[in-house]
Each structure stands twice: as structure tokens, then as C-alpha cells.
Backbone as ProteinMPNN parsed JSONL, in Angstrom:
{"seq_chain_A": "MQQDLATALSISHHYETNLGYLQEKATTIEVNAKNYQHCVQAIAQLDPNGDLTFLERFGEFATERYLSHVQTDYQALSAGLKPLVQLCKNT", "coords_chain_A": {"N_chain_A": [[-15.713, 32.923, 2.474], [-16.424, 31.325, 0.359], [-14.001, 31.089, -0.966], [-12.578, 29.656, 0.951], [-13.961, 27.227, 0.887], [-13.432, 26.403, -1.746], [-10.672, 26.059, -1.556], [-10.564, 24.025, 0.397], [-11.877, 21.963, -0.977], [-10.091, 21.543, -3.074], [-7.791, 20.695, -1.687], [-8.841, 18.388, -0.526], [-9.413, 16.881, -2.815], [-6.81, 16.387, -3.871], [-5.702, 15.006, -1.728], [-7.351, 12.711, -1.55], [-6.802, 11.613, -4.063], [-4.062, 10.999, -3.815], [-4.23, 9.156, -1.728], [-5.52, 7.131, -3.08], [-3.472, 6.399, -4.852], [-1.67, 5.371, -3.007], [-3.068, 3.155, -2.051], [-3.126, 1.727, -4.407], [-0.416, 1.131, -4.662], [-0.12, -0.609, -2.507], [-1.637, -2.765, -3.391], [-0.113, -3.481, -5.623], [2.298, -4.285, -4.386], [1.341, -6.479, -2.983], [0.509, -8.221, -5.074], [2.973, -8.587, -6.393], [4.406, -9.854, -4.352], [3.018, -12.269, -4.121], [3.506, -13.32, -6.678], [6.274, -13.608, -6.484], [6.412, -15.602, -4.512], [5.295, -17.704, -5.97], [7.273, -18.028, -7.901], [9.442, -18.85, -6.315], [8.414, -21.28, -5.429], [8.287, -22.609, -7.878], [10.999, -22.803, -8.483], [11.745, -24.461, -6.403], [10.477, -26.799, -7.162], [11.956, -27.448, -9.403], [14.414, -28.035, -8.316], [14.364, -30.054, -5.925], [16.05, -30.605, -3.786], [17.321, -28.322, -3.184], [18.315, -25.552, -1.14], [16.229, -23.238, -0.246], [15.735, -21.47, 1.701], [16.668, -18.854, 2.254], [15.526, -17.374, 0.132], [12.812, -17.739, 0.621], [12.558, -16.577, 3.165], [13.302, -13.989, 2.554], [11.168, -13.192, 0.908], [9.05, -13.293, 2.75], [9.941, -11.359, 4.575], [9.984, -9.032, 2.959], [7.284, -8.795, 2.269], [6.078, -8.529, 4.788], [7.381, -6.263, 5.786], [7.112, -4.149, 3.814], [4.471, -4.272, 2.697], [2.806, -4.295, 4.976], [3.595, -1.875, 6.056], [2.79, 0.039, 4.133], [0.039, -0.444, 4.177], [-0.574, 0.271, 6.808], [0.119, 2.981, 6.755], [-1.798, 3.843, 4.919], [-4.187, 3.416, 6.337], [-3.818, 5.166, 8.502], [-3.579, 7.637, 7.187], [-6.013, 7.738, 5.899], [-7.723, 8.259, 7.957], [-7.201, 10.917, 8.322], [-8.594, 12.063, 6.302], [-11.229, 12.369, 6.988], [-11.633, 14.763, 8.621], [-11.22, 16.648, 6.561], [-13.354, 16.112, 4.847], [-15.466, 16.757, 6.531], [-14.945, 19.487, 6.841], [-15.459, 20.383, 4.264], [-18.176, 19.862, 4.122], [-19.166, 21.531, 6.066], [-18.642, 24.094, 5.244]], "CA_chain_A": [[-16.143, 31.577, 2.753], [-16.379, 30.598, -0.906], [-12.585, 30.788, -1.214], [-12.209, 28.573, 1.878], [-14.554, 25.999, 0.359], [-12.664, 26.015, -2.937], [-9.379, 25.559, -1.074], [-10.809, 22.737, 1.054], [-12.186, 20.977, -2.013], [-8.848, 21.254, -3.79], [-6.959, 19.874, -0.796], [-9.508, 17.087, -0.412], [-9.221, 16.166, -4.074], [-5.419, 15.907, -3.941], [-5.531, 14.034, -0.645], [-8.011, 11.478, -1.978], [-6.047, 11.081, -5.198], [-2.838, 10.391, -3.297], [-4.626, 7.944, -0.992], [-5.768, 6.115, -4.11], [-2.168, 5.916, -5.316], [-1.093, 4.557, -1.941], [-3.775, 1.872, -2.081], [-2.65, 1.053, -5.618], [0.916, 0.598, -4.347], [-0.316, -1.773, -1.635], [-2.085, -3.857, -4.258], [1.052, -3.878, -6.425], [3.211, -5.037, -3.517], [0.692, -7.756, -2.693], [0.586, -9.052, -6.278], [4.375, -8.946, -6.61], [4.797, -10.82, -3.316], [2.44, -13.563, -4.515], [4.266, -13.796, -7.837], [7.573, -14.024, -5.976], [6.202, -16.899, -3.868], [5.111, -18.699, -7.031], [8.594, -18.271, -8.506], [10.227, -19.655, -5.368], [7.843, -22.632, -5.492], [8.703, -23.205, -9.15], [12.413, -23.15, -8.329], [11.784, -25.618, -5.5], [10.096, -27.988, -7.94], [13.058, -27.774, -10.304], [15.504, -28.59, -7.5], [13.772, -30.397, -4.631], [17.076, -30.679, -2.74], [17.903, -26.99, -3.012], [17.983, -24.828, 0.086], [15.645, -21.959, -0.647], [15.344, -20.78, 2.928], [16.922, -17.427, 2.12], [14.537, -16.781, -0.773], [11.517, -17.747, 1.312], [12.617, -15.584, 4.235], [13.309, -12.667, 1.922], [9.789, -12.906, 0.49], [8.269, -13.01, 3.955], [10.409, -10.078, 5.091], [9.534, -7.948, 2.082], [5.832, -8.673, 2.403], [5.776, -8.002, 6.117], [7.944, -4.922, 5.955], [6.603, -3.131, 2.905], [3.019, -4.294, 2.562], [2.185, -3.85, 6.223], [3.908, -0.459, 6.224], [1.913, 0.814, 3.251], [-1.337, -0.58, 4.671], [-0.675, 1.078, 8.026], [0.096, 4.379, 6.321], [-3.092, 4.101, 4.287], [-5.198, 3.533, 7.391], [-3.58, 6.391, 9.263], [-3.874, 8.795, 6.345], [-7.453, 7.744, 5.615], [-8.361, 8.923, 9.091], [-7.027, 12.346, 8.117], [-9.525, 12.54, 5.279], [-12.519, 12.684, 7.617], [-11.761, 16.204, 8.91], [-11.355, 17.389, 5.306], [-14.729, 15.925, 4.374], [-16.31, 17.561, 7.416], [-14.729, 20.892, 6.509], [-16.172, 20.665, 3.016], [-19.618, 19.841, 4.396], [-19.544, 22.628, 6.959], [-18.42, 25.419, 4.646]], "C_chain_A": [[-16.076, 30.725, 1.475], [-14.94, 30.201, -1.247], [-12.114, 29.644, -0.315], [-12.745, 27.23, 1.388], [-13.784, 25.503, -0.857], [-11.312, 25.439, -2.535], [-9.539, 24.181, -0.439], [-11.101, 21.639, 0.032], [-10.944, 20.578, -2.795], [-7.931, 20.361, -2.962], [-7.533, 18.467, -0.695], [-9.293, 16.242, -1.66], [-7.81, 15.579, -4.169], [-5.151, 14.826, -2.897], [-6.126, 12.685, -1.051], [-7.279, 10.821, -3.141], [-4.792, 10.371, -4.721], [-3.126, 9.15, -2.455], [-4.911, 6.798, -1.962], [-4.471, 5.534, -4.644], [-1.523, 5.014, -4.272], [-1.76, 3.187, -1.895], [-3.34, 1.059, -3.292], [-1.275, 0.419, -5.373], [0.806, -0.627, -3.46], [-0.741, -2.986, -2.458], [-0.931, -4.381, -5.106], [2.029, -4.712, -5.602], [2.638, -6.419, -3.237], [0.791, -8.718, -3.885], [2.022, -9.505, -6.526], [4.854, -9.972, -5.587], [4.252, -12.21, -3.65], [3.185, -14.15, -5.711], [5.64, -14.303, -7.418], [7.461, -15.401, -5.311], [6.027, -18.003, -4.907], [6.44, -19.03, -7.704], [9.466, -19.125, -7.6], [9.715, -21.094, -5.375], [8.251, -23.346, -6.776], [10.17, -23.621, -9.091], [12.542, -24.386, -7.446], [11.399, -26.901, -6.23], [11.203, -28.416, -8.886], [14.205, -28.445, -9.557], [14.981, -28.883, -6.102], [14.793, -30.43, -3.479], [17.711, -29.322, -2.448], [17.441, -26.344, -1.714], [17.513, -23.425, -0.293], [15.19, -21.136, 0.555], [15.522, -19.276, 2.805], [15.87, -16.76, 1.249], [13.159, -16.699, -0.113], [11.481, -16.668, 2.39], [12.618, -14.162, 3.68], [11.895, -12.273, 1.51], [8.907, -12.551, 1.67], [8.636, -11.643, 4.531], [9.866, -8.921, 4.266], [8.032, -7.719, 2.226], [5.482, -8.024, 3.736], [6.201, -6.54, 6.243], [7.233, -3.887, 5.099], [5.083, -3.114, 2.814], [2.357, -3.798, 3.839], [2.435, -2.367, 6.456], [2.975, 0.411, 5.374], [0.461, 0.739, 3.729], [-1.565, 0.254, 5.927], [-0.725, 2.562, 7.681], [-1.255, 4.736, 5.722], [-4.174, 4.298, 5.349], [-5.052, 4.83, 8.166], [-3.956, 7.628, 8.45], [-5.348, 8.875, 5.965], [-8.21, 8.439, 6.74], [-8.254, 10.444, 8.95], [-7.968, 12.919, 7.078], [-10.853, 12.972, 5.894], [-12.643, 14.161, 7.986], [-11.895, 17.051, 7.639], [-12.78, 17.296, 4.765], [-15.679, 16.762, 5.22], [-16.168, 19.048, 7.102], [-15.484, 21.274, 5.245], [-17.687, 20.71, 3.241], [-20.06, 21.069, 5.189], [-19.357, 24.009, 6.353], [-19.377, 25.7, 3.525]], "O_chain_A": [[-15.714, 29.549, 1.521], [-14.695, 29.106, -1.755], [-11.356, 28.774, -0.745], [-12.054, 26.214, 1.468], [-13.517, 24.307, -0.979], [-10.859, 24.447, -3.107], [-8.747, 23.275, -0.701], [-10.619, 20.515, 0.169], [-10.769, 19.409, -3.139], [-7.365, 19.393, -3.47], [-6.802, 17.48, -0.768], [-9.025, 15.044, -1.576], [-7.643, 14.408, -4.509], [-4.45, 13.851, -3.167], [-5.481, 11.646, -0.91], [-7.157, 9.597, -3.187], [-4.491, 9.265, -5.17], [-2.348, 8.196, -2.471], [-4.581, 5.643, -1.691], [-4.369, 4.327, -4.866], [-0.901, 4.008, -4.614], [-1.086, 2.172, -1.72], [-3.201, -0.161, -3.207], [-1.009, -0.695, -5.824], [1.556, -1.587, -3.637], [-0.257, -4.097, -2.24], [-0.79, -5.591, -5.286], [2.529, -5.733, -6.075], [3.364, -7.413, -3.252], [1.12, -9.892, -3.715], [2.262, -10.673, -6.834], [5.629, -10.866, -5.926], [4.949, -13.211, -3.479], [3.46, -15.349, -5.744], [6.118, -15.312, -7.937], [8.313, -16.265, -5.521], [6.548, -19.106, -4.742], [6.697, -20.186, -8.039], [10.155, -20.028, -8.074], [10.513, -22.031, -5.329], [8.529, -24.545, -6.763], [10.536, -24.681, -9.599], [13.363, -25.261, -7.718], [11.94, -27.968, -5.942], [11.376, -29.607, -9.147], [14.884, -29.317, -10.099], [15.131, -28.064, -5.195], [14.411, -30.295, -2.317], [18.549, -29.205, -1.555], [16.321, -26.565, -1.256], [18.316, -22.55, -0.617], [14.369, -20.228, 0.432], [14.645, -18.507, 3.198], [15.372, -15.688, 1.594], [12.438, -15.714, -0.273], [10.499, -15.937, 2.515], [12.019, -13.254, 4.256], [11.474, -11.14, 1.741], [8.109, -11.616, 1.6], [7.764, -10.868, 4.925], [9.349, -7.947, 4.813], [7.573, -6.579, 2.296], [4.686, -7.087, 3.796], [5.455, -5.701, 6.749], [6.799, -2.854, 5.608], [4.474, -2.044, 2.851], [1.446, -2.97, 3.787], [1.575, -1.673, 6.999], [2.437, 1.407, 5.859], [-0.261, 1.736, 3.692], [-2.619, 0.867, 6.091], [-1.52, 3.31, 8.25], [-1.794, 5.81, 5.988], [-4.974, 5.229, 5.268], [-6.037, 5.51, 8.452], [-4.579, 8.555, 8.969], [-5.87, 9.965, 5.733], [-9.21, 9.118, 6.505], [-9.132, 11.172, 9.413], [-8.123, 14.137, 6.985], [-11.524, 13.856, 5.36], [-13.672, 14.768, 7.69], [-12.603, 18.058, 7.639], [-13.339, 18.283, 4.285], [-16.588, 17.403, 4.693], [-17.156, 19.782, 7.098], [-16.075, 22.351, 5.162], [-18.388, 21.506, 2.617], [-21.167, 21.579, 5.014], [-19.862, 24.994, 6.893], [-19.321, 26.771, 2.92]]}, "name": "protein", "num_of_chains": 1, "seq": "MQQDLATALSISHHYETNLGYLQEKATTIEVNAKNYQHCVQAIAQLDPNGDLTFLERFGEFATERYLSHVQTDYQALSAGLKPLVQLCKNT"}
């Protein structure tokens, strides 16, 4: 039983660590997307007649595609942590 607890704690530790990295990646994507929007706005101010539709759409696509994907993965994987926590409590 002691070996099972040690194994469960080790798995839990690695799982939580990796979830933290995933959350960190979501934050990085969010910050980069905001910075990208600011850059597109700055370009628009330099050339008010420029067509920046592609750049704007790209930013929206990247944010929607990658940020939402990472956030969804985080939520789904966070749910998997609960059984590990219960296992650690019950052993």
C-alpha cells in the first residue's frame, strides 16, 4: 500500500506540474495575441488606408484556434486530476 501511495503521489506531482505548464502556455498565447492586436493597430495608424483585413483575421483565427484549444485541453485534463487526488487521499 505504501508503494501504491508513493506511485500515486509521483504521478500526481507530474500531472499537476504539466497542467501548470499548459496553463502557462495559455497565458503566453493570450499575451502574444494581445501584443499582435496592438501591432496591427499601430500599423493601421501608420497607414489608415491600408487593408489589414488579412492581419486582423489571422489574429482572430490564431487566438480562437490555439487559445481555445489549450484552454479546452486544460479543463479536460484538470478533470483527470480529481481521481488522482482521491487516490492519494484514499491510500
